Coordinates of C-alpha atoms in Angstrom, one line a residue:
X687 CA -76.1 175.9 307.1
X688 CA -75.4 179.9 306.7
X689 CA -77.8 182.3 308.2
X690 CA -79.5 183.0 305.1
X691 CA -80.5 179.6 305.1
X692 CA -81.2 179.5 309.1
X693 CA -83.6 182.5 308.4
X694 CA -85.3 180.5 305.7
X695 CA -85.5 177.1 307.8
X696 CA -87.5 179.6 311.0
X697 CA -89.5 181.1 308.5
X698 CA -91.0 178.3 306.9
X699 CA -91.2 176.0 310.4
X700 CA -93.6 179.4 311.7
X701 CA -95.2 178.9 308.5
X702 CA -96.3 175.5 309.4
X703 CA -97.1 176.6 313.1
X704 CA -99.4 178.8 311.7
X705 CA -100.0 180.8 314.8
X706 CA -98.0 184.2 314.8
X707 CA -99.3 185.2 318.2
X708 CA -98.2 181.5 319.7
X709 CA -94.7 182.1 317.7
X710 CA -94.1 185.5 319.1
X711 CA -94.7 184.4 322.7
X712 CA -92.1 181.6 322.1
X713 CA -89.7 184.2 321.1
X714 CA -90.6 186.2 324.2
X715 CA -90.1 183.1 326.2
X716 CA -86.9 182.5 324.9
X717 CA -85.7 185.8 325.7
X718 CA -86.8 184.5 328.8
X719 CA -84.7 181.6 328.8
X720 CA -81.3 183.7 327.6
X721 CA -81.7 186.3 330.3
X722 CA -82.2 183.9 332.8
X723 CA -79.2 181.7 331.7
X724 CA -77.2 184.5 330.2
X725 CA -76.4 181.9 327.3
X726 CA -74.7 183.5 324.4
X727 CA -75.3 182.4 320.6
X728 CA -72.3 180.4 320.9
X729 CA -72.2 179.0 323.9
X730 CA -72.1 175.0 323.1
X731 CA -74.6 174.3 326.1
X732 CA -77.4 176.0 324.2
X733 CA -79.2 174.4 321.0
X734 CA -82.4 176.0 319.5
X735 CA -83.3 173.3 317.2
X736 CA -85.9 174.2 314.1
X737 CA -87.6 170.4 314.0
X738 CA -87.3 168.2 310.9
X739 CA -89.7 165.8 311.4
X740 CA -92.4 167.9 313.6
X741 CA -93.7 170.9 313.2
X742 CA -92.1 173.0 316.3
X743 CA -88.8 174.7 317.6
X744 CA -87.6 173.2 320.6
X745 CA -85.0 174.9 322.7
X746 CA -82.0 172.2 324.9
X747 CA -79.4 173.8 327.4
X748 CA -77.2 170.4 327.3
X749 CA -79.0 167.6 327.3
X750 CA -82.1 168.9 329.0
X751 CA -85.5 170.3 326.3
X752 CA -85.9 174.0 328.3
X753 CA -88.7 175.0 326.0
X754 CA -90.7 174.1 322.7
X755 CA -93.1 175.2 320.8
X756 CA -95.1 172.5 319.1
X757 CA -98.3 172.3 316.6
X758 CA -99.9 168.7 316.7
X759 CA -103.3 167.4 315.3
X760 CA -104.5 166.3 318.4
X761 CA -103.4 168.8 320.9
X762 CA -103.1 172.1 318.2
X763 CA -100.4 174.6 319.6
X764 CA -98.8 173.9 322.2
X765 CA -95.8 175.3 324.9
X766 CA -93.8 172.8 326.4
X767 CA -92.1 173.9 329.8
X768 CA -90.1 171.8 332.0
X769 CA -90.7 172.0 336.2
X770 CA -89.4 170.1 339.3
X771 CA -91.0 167.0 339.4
X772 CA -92.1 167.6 343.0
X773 CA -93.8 170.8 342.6
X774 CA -96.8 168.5 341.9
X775 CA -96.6 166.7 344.5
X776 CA -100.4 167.2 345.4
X777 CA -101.5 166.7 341.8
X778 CA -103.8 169.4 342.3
X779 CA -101.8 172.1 340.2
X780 CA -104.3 174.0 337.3
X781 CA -101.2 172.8 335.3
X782 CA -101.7 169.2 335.7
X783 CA -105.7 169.1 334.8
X784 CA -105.2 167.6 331.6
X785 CA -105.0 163.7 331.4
X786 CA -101.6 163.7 329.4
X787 CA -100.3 166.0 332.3
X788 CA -101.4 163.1 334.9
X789 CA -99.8 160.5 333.2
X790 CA -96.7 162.5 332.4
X791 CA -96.1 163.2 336.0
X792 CA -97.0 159.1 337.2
X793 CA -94.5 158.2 334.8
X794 CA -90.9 157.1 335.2
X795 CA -89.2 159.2 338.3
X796 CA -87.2 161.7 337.9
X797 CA -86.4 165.2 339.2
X798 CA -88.1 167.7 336.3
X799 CA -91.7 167.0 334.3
X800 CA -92.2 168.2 331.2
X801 CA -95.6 169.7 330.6
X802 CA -97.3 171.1 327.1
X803 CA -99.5 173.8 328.3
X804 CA -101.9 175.2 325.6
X805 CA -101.4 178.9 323.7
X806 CA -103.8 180.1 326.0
X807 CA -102.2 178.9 328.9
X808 CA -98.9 179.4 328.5
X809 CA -97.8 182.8 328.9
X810 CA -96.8 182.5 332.5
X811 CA -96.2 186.0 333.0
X812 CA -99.8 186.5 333.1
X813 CA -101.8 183.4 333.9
X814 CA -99.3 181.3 336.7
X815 CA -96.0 183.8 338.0
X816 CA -95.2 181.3 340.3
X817 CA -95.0 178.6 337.9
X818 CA -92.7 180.9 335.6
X819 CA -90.1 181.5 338.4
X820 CA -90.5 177.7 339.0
X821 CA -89.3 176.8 335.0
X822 CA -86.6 179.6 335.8
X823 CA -85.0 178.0 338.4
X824 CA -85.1 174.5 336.3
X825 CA -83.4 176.3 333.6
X826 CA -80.6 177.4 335.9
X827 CA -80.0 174.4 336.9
X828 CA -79.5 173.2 333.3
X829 CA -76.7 174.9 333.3
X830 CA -75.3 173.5 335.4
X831 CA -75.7 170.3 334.5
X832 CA -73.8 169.7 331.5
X833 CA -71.1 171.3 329.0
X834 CA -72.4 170.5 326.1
X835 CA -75.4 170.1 323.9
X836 CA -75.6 166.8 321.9
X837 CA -77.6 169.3 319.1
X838 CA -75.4 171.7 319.0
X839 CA -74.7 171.3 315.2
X840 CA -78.7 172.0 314.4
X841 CA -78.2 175.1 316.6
X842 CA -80.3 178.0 314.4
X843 CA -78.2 181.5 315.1
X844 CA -81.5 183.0 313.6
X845 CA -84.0 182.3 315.8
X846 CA -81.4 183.3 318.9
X847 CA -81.4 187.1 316.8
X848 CA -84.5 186.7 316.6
X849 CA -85.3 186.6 320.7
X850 CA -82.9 189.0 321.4
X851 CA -83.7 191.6 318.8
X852 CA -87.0 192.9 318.0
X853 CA -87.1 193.9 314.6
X854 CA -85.6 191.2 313.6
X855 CA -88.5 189.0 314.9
X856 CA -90.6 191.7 313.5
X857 CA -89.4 191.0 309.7
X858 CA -89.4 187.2 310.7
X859 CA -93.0 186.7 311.6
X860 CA -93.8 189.2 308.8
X861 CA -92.2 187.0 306.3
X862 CA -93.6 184.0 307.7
X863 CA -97.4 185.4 307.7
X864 CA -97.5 188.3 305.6
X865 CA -100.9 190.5 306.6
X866 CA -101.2 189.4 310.1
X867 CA -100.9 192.4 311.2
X868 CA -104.0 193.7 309.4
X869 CA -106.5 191.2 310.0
X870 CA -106.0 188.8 312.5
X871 CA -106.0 189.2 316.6
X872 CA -105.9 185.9 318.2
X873 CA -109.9 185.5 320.3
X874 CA -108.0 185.3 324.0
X875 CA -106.4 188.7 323.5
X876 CA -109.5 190.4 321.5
X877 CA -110.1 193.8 322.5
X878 CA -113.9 194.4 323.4
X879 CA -114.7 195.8 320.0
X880 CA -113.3 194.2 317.5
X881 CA -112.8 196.4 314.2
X882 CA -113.6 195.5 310.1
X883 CA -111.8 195.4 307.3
X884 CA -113.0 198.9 306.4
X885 CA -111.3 199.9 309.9
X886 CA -115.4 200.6 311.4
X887 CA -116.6 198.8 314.5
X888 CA -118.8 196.0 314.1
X889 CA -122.0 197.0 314.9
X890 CA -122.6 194.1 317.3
X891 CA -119.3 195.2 319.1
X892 CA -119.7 196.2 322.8
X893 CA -118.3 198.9 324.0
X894 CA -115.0 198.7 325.8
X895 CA -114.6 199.2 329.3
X896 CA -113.2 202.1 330.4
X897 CA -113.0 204.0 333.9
X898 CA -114.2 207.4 334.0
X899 CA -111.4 209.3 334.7
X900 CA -108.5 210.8 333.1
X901 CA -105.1 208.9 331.7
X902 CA -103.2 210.2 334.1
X903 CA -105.0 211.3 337.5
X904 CA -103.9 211.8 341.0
X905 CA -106.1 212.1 344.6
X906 CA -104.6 214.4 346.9
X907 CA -105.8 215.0 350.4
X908 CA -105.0 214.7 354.0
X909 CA -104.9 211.2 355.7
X910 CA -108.4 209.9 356.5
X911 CA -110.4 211.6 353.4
X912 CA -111.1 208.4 351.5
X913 CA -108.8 208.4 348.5
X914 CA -107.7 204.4 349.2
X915 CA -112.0 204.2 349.2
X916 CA -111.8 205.8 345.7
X917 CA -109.1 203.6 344.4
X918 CA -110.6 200.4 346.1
X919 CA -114.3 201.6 344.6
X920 CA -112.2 201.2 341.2
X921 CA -110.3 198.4 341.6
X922 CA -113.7 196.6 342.2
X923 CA -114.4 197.6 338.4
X924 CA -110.9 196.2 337.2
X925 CA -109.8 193.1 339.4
X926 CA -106.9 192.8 337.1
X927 CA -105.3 196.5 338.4
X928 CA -101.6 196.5 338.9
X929 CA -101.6 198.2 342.7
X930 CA -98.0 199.2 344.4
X931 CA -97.1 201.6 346.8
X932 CA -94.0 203.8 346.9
X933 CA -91.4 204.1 349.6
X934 CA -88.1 206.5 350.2
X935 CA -86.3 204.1 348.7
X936 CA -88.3 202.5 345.9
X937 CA -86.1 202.9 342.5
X938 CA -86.4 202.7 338.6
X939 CA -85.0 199.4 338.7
X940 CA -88.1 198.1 340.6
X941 CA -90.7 200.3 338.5
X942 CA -89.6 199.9 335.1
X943 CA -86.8 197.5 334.6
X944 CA -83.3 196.7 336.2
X945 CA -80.9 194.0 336.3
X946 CA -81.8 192.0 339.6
X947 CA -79.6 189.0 341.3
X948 CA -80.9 185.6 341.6
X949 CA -80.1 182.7 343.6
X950 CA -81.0 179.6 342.4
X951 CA -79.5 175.7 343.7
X952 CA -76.3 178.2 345.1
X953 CA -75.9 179.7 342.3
X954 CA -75.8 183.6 341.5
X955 CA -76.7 185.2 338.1
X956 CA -78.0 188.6 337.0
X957 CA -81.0 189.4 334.6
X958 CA -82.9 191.7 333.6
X959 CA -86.4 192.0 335.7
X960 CA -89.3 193.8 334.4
X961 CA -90.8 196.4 337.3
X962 CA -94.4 196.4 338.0
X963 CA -95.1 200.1 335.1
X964 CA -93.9 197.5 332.1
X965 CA -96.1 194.5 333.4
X966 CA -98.9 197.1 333.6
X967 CA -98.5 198.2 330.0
X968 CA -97.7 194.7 329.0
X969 CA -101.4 193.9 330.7
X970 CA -103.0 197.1 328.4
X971 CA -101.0 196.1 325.2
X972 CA -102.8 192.4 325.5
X973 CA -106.0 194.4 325.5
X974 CA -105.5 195.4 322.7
X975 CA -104.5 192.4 321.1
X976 CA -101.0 192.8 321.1
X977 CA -98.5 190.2 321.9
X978 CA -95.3 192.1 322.5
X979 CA -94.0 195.7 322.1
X980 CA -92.6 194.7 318.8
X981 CA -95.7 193.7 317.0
X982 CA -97.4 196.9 318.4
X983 CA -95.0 199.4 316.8
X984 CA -94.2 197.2 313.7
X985 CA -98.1 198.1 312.8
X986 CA -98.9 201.0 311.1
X987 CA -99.7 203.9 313.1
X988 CA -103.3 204.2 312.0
X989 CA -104.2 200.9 312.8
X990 CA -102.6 201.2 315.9
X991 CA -104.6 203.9 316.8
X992 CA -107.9 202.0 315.6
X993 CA -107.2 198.8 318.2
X994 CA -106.3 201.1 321.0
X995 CA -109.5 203.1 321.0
X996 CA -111.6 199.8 320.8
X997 CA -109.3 198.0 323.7
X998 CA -110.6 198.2 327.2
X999 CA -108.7 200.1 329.8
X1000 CA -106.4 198.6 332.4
X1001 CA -105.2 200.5 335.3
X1002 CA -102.4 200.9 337.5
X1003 CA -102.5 202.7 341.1
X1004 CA -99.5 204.0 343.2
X1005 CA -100.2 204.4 346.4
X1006 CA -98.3 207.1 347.9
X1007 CA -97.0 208.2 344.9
X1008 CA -95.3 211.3 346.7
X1009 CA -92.9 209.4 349.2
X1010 CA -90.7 208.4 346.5
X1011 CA -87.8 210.3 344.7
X1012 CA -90.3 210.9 342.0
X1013 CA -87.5 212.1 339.1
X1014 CA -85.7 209.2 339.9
X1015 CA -88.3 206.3 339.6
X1016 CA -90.1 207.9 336.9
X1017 CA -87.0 208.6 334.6
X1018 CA -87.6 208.6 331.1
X1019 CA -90.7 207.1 331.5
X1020 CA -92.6 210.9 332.3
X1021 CA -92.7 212.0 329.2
X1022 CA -94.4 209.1 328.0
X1023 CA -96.8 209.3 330.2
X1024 CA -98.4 212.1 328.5
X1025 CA -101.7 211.5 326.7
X1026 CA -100.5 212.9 323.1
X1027 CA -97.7 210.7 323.7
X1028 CA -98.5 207.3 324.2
X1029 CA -98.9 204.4 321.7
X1030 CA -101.9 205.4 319.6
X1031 CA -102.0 208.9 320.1
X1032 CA -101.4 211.6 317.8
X1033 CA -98.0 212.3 318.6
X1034 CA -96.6 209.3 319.8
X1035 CA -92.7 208.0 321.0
X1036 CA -91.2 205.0 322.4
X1037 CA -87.7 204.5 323.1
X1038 CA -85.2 201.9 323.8
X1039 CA -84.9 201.1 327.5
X1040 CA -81.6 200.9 329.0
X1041 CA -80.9 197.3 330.0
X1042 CA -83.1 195.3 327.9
X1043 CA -82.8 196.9 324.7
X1044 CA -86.2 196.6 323.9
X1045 CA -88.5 199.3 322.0
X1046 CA -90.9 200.7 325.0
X1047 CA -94.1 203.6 324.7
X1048 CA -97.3 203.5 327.3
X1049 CA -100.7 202.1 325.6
X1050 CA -103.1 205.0 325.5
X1051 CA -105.4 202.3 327.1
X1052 CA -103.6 202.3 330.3
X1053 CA -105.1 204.6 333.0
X1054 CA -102.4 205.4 336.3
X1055 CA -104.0 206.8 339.4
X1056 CA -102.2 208.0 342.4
X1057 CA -102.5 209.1 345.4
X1058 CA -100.8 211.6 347.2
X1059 CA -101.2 212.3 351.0
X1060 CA -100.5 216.3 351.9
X1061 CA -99.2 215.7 355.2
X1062 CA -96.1 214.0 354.1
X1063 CA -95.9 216.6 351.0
X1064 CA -97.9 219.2 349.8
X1065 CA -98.3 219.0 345.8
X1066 CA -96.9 222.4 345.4
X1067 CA -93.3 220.4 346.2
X1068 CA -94.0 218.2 342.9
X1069 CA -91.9 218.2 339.9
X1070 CA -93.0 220.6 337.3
X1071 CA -93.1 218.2 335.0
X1072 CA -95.2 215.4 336.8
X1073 CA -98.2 218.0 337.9
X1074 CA -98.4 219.4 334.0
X1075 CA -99.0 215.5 332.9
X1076 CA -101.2 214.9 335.6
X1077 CA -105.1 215.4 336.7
X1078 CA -105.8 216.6 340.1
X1079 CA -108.5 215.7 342.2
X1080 CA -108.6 217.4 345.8
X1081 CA -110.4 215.0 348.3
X1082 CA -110.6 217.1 351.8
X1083 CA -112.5 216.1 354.6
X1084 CA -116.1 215.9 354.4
X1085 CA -118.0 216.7 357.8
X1086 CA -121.4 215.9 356.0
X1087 CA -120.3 212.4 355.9
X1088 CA -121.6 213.0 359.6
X1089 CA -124.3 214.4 359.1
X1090 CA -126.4 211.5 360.7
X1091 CA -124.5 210.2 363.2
X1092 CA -124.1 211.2 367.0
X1093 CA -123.0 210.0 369.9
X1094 CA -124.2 210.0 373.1
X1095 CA -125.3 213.7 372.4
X1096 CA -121.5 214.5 370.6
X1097 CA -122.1 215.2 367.4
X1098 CA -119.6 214.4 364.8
X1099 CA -120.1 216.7 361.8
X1100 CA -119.8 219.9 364.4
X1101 CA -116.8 218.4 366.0
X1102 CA -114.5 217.7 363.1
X1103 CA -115.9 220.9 360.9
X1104 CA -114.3 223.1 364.4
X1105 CA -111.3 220.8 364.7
X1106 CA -110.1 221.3 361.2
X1107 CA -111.4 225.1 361.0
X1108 CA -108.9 225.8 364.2
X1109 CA -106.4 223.8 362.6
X1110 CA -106.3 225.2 359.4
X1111 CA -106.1 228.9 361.4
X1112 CA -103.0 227.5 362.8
X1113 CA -101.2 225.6 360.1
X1114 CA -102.7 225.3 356.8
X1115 CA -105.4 223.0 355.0
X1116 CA -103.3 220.0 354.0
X1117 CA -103.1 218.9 357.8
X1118 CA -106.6 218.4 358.4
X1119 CA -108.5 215.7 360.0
X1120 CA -110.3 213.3 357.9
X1121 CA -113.9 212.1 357.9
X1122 CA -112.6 208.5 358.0
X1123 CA -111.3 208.7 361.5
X1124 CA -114.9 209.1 362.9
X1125 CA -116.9 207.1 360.5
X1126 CA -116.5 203.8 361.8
X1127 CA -117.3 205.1 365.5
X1128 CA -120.3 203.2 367.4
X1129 CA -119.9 204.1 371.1
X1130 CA -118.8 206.6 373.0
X1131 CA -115.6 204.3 374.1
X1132 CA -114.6 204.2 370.5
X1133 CA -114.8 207.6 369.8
X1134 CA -112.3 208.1 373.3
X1135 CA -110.0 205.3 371.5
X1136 CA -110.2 207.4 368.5
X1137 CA -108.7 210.0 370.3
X1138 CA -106.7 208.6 372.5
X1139 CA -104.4 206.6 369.5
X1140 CA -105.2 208.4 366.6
X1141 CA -106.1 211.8 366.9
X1142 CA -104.0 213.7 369.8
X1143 CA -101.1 211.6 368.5
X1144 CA -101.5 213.0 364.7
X1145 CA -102.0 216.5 366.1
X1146 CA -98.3 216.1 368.2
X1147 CA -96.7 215.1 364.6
X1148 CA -98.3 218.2 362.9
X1149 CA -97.7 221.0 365.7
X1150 CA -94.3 219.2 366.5
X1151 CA -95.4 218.7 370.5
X1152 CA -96.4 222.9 370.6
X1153 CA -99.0 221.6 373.6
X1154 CA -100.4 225.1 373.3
X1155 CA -101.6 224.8 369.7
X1156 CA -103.0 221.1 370.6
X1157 CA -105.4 222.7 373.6
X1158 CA -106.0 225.4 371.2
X1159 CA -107.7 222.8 368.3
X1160 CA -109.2 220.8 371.4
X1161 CA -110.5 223.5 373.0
X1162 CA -108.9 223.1 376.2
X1163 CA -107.9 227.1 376.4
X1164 CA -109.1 229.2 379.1
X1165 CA -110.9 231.3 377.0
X1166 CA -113.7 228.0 375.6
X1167 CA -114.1 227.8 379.3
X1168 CA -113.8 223.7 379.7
X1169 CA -113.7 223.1 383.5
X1170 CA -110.5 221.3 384.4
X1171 CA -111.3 217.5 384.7
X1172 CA -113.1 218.3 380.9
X1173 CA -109.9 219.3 379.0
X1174 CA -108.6 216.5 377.2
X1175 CA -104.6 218.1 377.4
X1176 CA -104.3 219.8 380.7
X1177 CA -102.0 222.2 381.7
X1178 CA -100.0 222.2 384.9
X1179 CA -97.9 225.5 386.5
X1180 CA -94.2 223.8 387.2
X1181 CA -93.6 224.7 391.0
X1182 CA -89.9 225.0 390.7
X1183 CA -89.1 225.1 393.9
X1184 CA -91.1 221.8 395.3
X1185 CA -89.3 220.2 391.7
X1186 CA -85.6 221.8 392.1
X1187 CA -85.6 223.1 395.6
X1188 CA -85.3 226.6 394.5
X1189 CA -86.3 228.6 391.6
X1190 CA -84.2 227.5 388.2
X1191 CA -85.8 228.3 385.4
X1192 CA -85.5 231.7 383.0
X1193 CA -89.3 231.9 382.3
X1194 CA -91.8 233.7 384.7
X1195 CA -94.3 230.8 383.7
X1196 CA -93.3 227.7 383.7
X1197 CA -96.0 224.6 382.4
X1198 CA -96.2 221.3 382.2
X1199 CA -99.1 219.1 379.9
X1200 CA -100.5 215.8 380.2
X1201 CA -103.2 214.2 378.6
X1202 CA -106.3 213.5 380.7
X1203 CA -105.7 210.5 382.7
X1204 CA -108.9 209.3 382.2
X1205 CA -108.5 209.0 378.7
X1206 CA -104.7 208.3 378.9
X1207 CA -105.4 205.1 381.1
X1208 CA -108.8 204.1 379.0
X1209 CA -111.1 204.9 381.9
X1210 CA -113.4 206.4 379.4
X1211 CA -116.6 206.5 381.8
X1212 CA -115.0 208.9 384.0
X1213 CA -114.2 211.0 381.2
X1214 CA -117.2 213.5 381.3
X1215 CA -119.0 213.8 377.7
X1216 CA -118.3 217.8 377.3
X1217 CA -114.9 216.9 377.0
X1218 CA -116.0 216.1 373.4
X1219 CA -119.4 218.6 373.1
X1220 CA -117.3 221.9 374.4
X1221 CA -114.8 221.4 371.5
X1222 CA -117.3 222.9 369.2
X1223 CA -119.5 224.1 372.0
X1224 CA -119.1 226.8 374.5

């Protein structure tokens, strides 16, 4: 059989599936499969076999069925995966509800189960990642196995070009159900509201659900202000969020995509992982009713448009979106990330990313919020670039947060509105205190803990151990007038000669510091109270 004819024999078998979303998720799935096992078209252990006498496409490394796509009367359309026979063990798996599932995994032993999970249940990706990374590791083993498929001679090259190239499964499933595109979306991917054939909303369409904030927005602030509150506050809105934090050494290949090692049964391969940004816009792209990528930009741009402004939002937070080499993780992806840019706008681009050659644009439904501590780096040390796509929100400390709380006589809102007055006199506004470091406070012994691990220790990291800038915030300078056993850092006249013998050193005033030993050695009771009050007090 040519490939003209291969082409022909796919087409009509989708045809007879009858489910374009269900067909382009086996597609994705068997990119799956080849990047997992790094099979080429003509590698005799693969066989993707277009059924005869069943409506279905079943995929066999050697002797072994690795995937299948199936439409029956009984159980409709179906995914058939295959898993280690003992990761059932319990038989309390979500996978093994179904009655066929039971008596599929009581029957004759052996080490893998095959299991037909339902269209709705069977992107893995989404609903069970641990089950995915479960059928990976049984396909590697296939593999391994064997040197040969018995089916090799029904092997369908076309449906192999059509996993691995986009477009081509693009003109596939729009040859095999002409005007999907324009009418259907498949009711477990339906955005919110749902549009007409006249391109309108219906009128009993609810409105989708969007956060209140702009694409692209970031929280800066010193530690303690409350912009993990914010993001948690939002988060509680959209359970599914895609949340990460950035380190020094978080890459592209981690964000977006890279080629990762595996080790599976002793054996070492390489494929190409998604990062967490393409999950999150796979997540917004399902919104709004999209399958893949590919069946997103094969539809005309109008109608693109159209489902993307009914599709809920879906968000994605960095946390500490500064501490990473932002050029480098962000790559080609920043320019993308601008509103008139992304899938749906007015002036919209994708591109081809670099290891898996697939067609990639951000969903204009896909909200990223960051957060940026100005301790570690003040925003004025961002790329160009990233600040002109991006909203700011400052979020400094809030004394009134205070406002109602006191104790023992110390009140709070004075204290930290004097702390972070003198501080910002000495060094600038992006090392302030934070509300959040008092708010939690009940006694007077947590409010000494406070400042015994927290506080002092934060102000050594900002004035680099300069002891005199310390008693300065803490009012512990001659000039508040704190008596002595009152000053939280004390300062000591070195007697050189007692210390060396004689006198060694250049300067004509020699000090030492040391933090009050009552609140150095927790004996917070015989710390006196004005300790605290004569900080903003004289």
């Amino acid at each position: 059989m040519n490939q003209s004819e291969q082409k022909d024999q796919l087409i009509k078998k989708i045809r007879e599936i009858d489910h374009p979303e269900a067909s382009l998720l086996f597609f994705r799935l068997l990119k799956d499969v080849l990047d997992v096992t790094n099979l080429a078209d003509s590698d005799p252990r693969l066989a993707i076999v277009v059924l005869k006498n069943a409506v279905g496409i079943s995929v066999n490394i050697n002797v072994y069925l690795a995937l299948r796509l199936t439409k029956t009367r009984n159980e409709g359309v179906c995914l058939w995966f295959a898993f280690p026979k003992d990761y059932f063990q319990d038989g309390k798996h979500p996978l093994t509800k179904s009655k066929d599932s039971q008596s599929r995994l009581n029957g004759p032993q052996a080490d893998y189960v095959w299991l037909p999970l339902p269209f709705e249940q069977a992107d893995l990706d989404r609903y069970d990642p641990d089950a995915k990374q479960q059928w990976e590791n049984c396909l590697l083993e296939f593999v391994e196995k064997a040197r040969r498929s018995p089916h090799i001679k029904k092997h369908n090259s076309a449906a192999y070009k059509a996993a691995i190239d986009e477009a081509y499964r693009g003109e596939i499933i729009a040859l095999a159900a002409p005007g999907w595109h324009e009418n259907q979306v498949n009711e477990g991917t339906k955005p919110y509201a749902t549009l007409d054939t006249n391109g309108g909303q219906h009128q009993d369409s609810v409105p989708p659900k969007r956060p209140d904030i702009p694409l692209n927005y970031l929280l800066y602030g010193p530690p303690g202000t409350g912009k993990t509150y914010y993001v948690q506050q939002l988060r509680r809105e959209f359970p599914d969020a895609h949340f990460v934090t950035f380190h020094p050494s978080y890459s592209y290949e981690e964000f977006m995509e890279g080629i990762r090692p595996d080790l599976v049964g002793g054996q070492l391969s390489y494929r190409v992982k998604k990062g967490i940004f393409q999950e999150a816009c796979e997540e917004a792209l399902r919104k709004a009713g999209y399958a893949s990528f590919g069946s997103c930009l094969d539809e005309g741009p109008a109608r693109r448009a159209e489902r993307f402004a009914a599709a809920p939002g879906h968000l994605l937070v960095i946390d500490e979106i500064n501490r990473a080499n932002l050029s480098a993780v962000l790559g080609e992806i920043i320019t993308l990330l601008e509103p008139d840019k992304r899938l749906g706008a007015g002036n919209e681009l994708w591109l081809t990313l670099p290891y898996s050659r697939n067609r990639f644009g951000v969903p204009a439904n896909l909200y990223v919020v960051g957060t940026l501590n100005t301790a570690d780096r003040s925003i004025a040390l961002l790329d160009t670039a990233l600040r002109r796509r991006f909203a700011f929100r400052e979020m400094p400390p809030d004394p009134e947060l205070l406002a109602d709380i006191a104790i023992e006589g110390i009140d709070l809102r004075a204290l930290l509105r004097t702390m972070n007055k003198r501080i910002e006199a000495l060094y600038d506004r992006d090392h302030t205190l934070g509300h959040a470091y008092f708010l939690g406070l009940k006694t007077y012994e947590d409010l000494c803990e406070a400042f015994r691990g927290k506080i002092i220790p934060l102000l050594r990291e900002y004035f680099y151990d300069d002891w005199e800038k310390i008693r300065l915030v803490l009012g512990d300078n001659e000039r508040q007038g704190k008596d002595y056993d009152e000053q939280l850092v004390r300062r000591m006249v070195l007697n050189e000669r007692e210390l060396f013998g004689e006198e060694v050193l250049i300067q004509p005033d020699a000090y030492t510091y040391e933090i009050n030993p009552a609140l150095a050695g927790g004996a917070f009771d015989q710390l006196p109270k004005e300790a605290f009050i004569r900080i903003y007090r004289k």
